[in-house]
mmCIF file of C-alpha atoms in Angstrom:
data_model
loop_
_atom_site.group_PDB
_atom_site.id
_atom_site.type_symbol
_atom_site.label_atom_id
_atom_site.label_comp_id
_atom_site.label_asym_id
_atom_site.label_seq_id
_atom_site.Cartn_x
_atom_site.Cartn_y
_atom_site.Cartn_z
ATOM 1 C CA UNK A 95 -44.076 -19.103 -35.903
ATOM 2 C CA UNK A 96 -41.979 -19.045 -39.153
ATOM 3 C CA UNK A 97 -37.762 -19.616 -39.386
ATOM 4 C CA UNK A 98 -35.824 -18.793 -42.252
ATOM 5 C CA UNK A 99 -33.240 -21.126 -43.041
ATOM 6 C CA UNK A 100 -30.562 -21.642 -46.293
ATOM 7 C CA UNK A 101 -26.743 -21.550 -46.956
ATOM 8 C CA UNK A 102 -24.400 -19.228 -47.236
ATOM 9 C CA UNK A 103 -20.908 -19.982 -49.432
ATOM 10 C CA UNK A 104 -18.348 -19.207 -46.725
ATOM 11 C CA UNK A 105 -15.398 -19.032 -49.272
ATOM 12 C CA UNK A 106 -17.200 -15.979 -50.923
ATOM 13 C CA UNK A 107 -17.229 -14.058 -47.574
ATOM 14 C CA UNK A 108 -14.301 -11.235 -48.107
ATOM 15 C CA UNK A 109 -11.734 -11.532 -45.691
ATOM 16 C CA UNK A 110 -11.567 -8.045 -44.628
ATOM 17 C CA UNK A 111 -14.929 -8.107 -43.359
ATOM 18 C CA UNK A 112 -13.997 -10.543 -41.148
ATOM 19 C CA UNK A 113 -12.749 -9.421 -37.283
ATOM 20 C CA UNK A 114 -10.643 -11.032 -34.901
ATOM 21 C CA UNK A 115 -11.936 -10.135 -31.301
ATOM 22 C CA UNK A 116 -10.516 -11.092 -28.397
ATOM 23 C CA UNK A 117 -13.085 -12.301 -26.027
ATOM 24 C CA UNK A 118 -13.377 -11.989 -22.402
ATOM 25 C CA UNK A 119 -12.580 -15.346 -21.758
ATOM 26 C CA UNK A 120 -9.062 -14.371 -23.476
ATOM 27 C CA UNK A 121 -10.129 -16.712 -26.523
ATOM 28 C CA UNK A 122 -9.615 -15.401 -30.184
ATOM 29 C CA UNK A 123 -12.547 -15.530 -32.277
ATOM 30 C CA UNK A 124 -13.684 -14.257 -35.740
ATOM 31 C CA UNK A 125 -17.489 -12.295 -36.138
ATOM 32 C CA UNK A 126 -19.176 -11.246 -38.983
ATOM 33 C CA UNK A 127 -21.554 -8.731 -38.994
ATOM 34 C CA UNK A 128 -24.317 -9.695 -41.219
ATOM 35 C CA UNK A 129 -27.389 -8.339 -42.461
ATOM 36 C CA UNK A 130 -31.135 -9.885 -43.384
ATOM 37 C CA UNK A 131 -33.570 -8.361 -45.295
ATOM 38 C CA UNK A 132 -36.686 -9.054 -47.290
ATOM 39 C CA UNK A 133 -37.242 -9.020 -50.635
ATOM 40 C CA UNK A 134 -40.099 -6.903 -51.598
ATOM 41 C CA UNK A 135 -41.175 -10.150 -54.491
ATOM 42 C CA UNK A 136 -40.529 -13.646 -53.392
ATOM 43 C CA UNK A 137 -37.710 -14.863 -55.683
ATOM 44 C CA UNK A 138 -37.955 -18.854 -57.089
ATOM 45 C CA UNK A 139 -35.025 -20.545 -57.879
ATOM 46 C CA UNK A 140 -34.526 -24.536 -58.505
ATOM 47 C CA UNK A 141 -38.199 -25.106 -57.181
ATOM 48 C CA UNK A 142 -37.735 -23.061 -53.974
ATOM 49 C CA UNK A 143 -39.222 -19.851 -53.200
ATOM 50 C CA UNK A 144 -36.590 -17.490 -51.397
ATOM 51 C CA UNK A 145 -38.347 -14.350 -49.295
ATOM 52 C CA UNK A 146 -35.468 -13.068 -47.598
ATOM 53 C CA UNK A 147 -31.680 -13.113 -48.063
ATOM 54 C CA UNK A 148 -28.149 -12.585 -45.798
ATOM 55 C CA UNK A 149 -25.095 -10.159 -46.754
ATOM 56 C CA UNK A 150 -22.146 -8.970 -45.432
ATOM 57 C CA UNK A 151 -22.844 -5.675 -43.618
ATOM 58 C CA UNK A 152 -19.419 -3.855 -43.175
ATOM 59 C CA UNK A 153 -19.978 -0.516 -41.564
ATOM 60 C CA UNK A 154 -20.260 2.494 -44.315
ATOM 61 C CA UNK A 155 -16.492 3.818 -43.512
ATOM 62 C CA UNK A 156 -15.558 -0.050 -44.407
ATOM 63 C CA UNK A 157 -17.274 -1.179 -47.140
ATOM 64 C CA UNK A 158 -15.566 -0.876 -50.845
ATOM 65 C CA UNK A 159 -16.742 -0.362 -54.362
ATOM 66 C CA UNK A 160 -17.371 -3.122 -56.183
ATOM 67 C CA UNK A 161 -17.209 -5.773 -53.762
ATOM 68 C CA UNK A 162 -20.079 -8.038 -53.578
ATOM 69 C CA UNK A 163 -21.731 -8.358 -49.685
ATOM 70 C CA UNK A 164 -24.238 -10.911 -50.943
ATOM 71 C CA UNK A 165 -24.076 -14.229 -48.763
ATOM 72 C CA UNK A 166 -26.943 -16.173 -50.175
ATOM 73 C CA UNK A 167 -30.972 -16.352 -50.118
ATOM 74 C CA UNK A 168 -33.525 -17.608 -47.051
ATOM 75 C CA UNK A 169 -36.802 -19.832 -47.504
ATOM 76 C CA UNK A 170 -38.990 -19.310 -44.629
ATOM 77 C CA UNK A 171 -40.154 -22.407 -42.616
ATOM 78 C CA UNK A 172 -43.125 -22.547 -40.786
ATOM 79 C CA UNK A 173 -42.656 -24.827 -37.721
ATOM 80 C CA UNK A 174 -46.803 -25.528 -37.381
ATOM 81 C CA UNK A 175 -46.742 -29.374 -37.002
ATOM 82 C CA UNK A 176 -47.258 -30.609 -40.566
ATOM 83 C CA UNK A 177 -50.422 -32.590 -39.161
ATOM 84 C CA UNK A 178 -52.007 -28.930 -38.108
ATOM 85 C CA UNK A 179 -52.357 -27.563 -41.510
ATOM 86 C CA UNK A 180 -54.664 -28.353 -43.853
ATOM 87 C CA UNK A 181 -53.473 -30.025 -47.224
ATOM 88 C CA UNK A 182 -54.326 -28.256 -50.254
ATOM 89 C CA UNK A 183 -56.996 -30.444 -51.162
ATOM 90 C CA UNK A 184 -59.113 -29.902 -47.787
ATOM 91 C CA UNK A 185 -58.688 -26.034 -48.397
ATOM 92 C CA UNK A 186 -59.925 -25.966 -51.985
ATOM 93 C CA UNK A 187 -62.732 -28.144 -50.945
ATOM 94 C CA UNK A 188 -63.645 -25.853 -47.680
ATOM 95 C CA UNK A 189 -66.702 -23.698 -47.993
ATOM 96 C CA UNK A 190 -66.607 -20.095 -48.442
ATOM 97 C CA UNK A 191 -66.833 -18.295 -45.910
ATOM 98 C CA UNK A 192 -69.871 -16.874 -46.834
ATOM 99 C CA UNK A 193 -71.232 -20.346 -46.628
ATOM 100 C CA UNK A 194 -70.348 -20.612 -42.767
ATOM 101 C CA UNK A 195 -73.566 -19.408 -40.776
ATOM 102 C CA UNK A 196 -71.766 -21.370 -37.626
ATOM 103 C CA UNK A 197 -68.511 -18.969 -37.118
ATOM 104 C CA UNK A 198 -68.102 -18.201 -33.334
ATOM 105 C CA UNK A 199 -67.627 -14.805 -34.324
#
């Protein structure tokens, strides 16, 4: 199963995107709505591959020209125990598969 995970500058979040709701439990809080999406080309910054990233996602009636929504890019993670995967030595030395007459299937 794969996670993304990153950071997101809070201090660039606009305010007015930002709404107080009182909660049942007659506590104040503040929610964002946010949005993730893909990118359709894995994006590399700084030696890190980003595949998805996180905005702001103001209903249509709310959101304002010019402002910028973006929040900040997501790596995925794959949570397979590191000792389950092969490294990339042991795959470039694997046979083809073409070279496997003992496949289960």
């Amino acid at each position: 199963m794969s996670n993304l995970f990153g950071s997101i500058c809070l201090s660039d979040i606009p305010r007015e995107v930002m709404k107080k709701v009182m909660c049942k439990d007659g506590v104040e809080r503040v929610y964002l709505n946010i949005s993730v999406g893909a990118f359709k080309e894995p994006k590399s910054f700084n030696g890190k591959t980003y595949t998805h990233y996180v905005s702001c996602a103001p209903k249509k009636a709310e959101r304002q020209e010019g402002v910028n929504y973006y929040l900040g890019n997501l790596q995925t993670w794959d949570d397979t125990p590191q000792t389950a995967r092969p490294t990339p030595e042991e795959i470039n030395a694997a046979p083809s598969v073409g070279e496997m007459d003992d496949l289960p299937f």
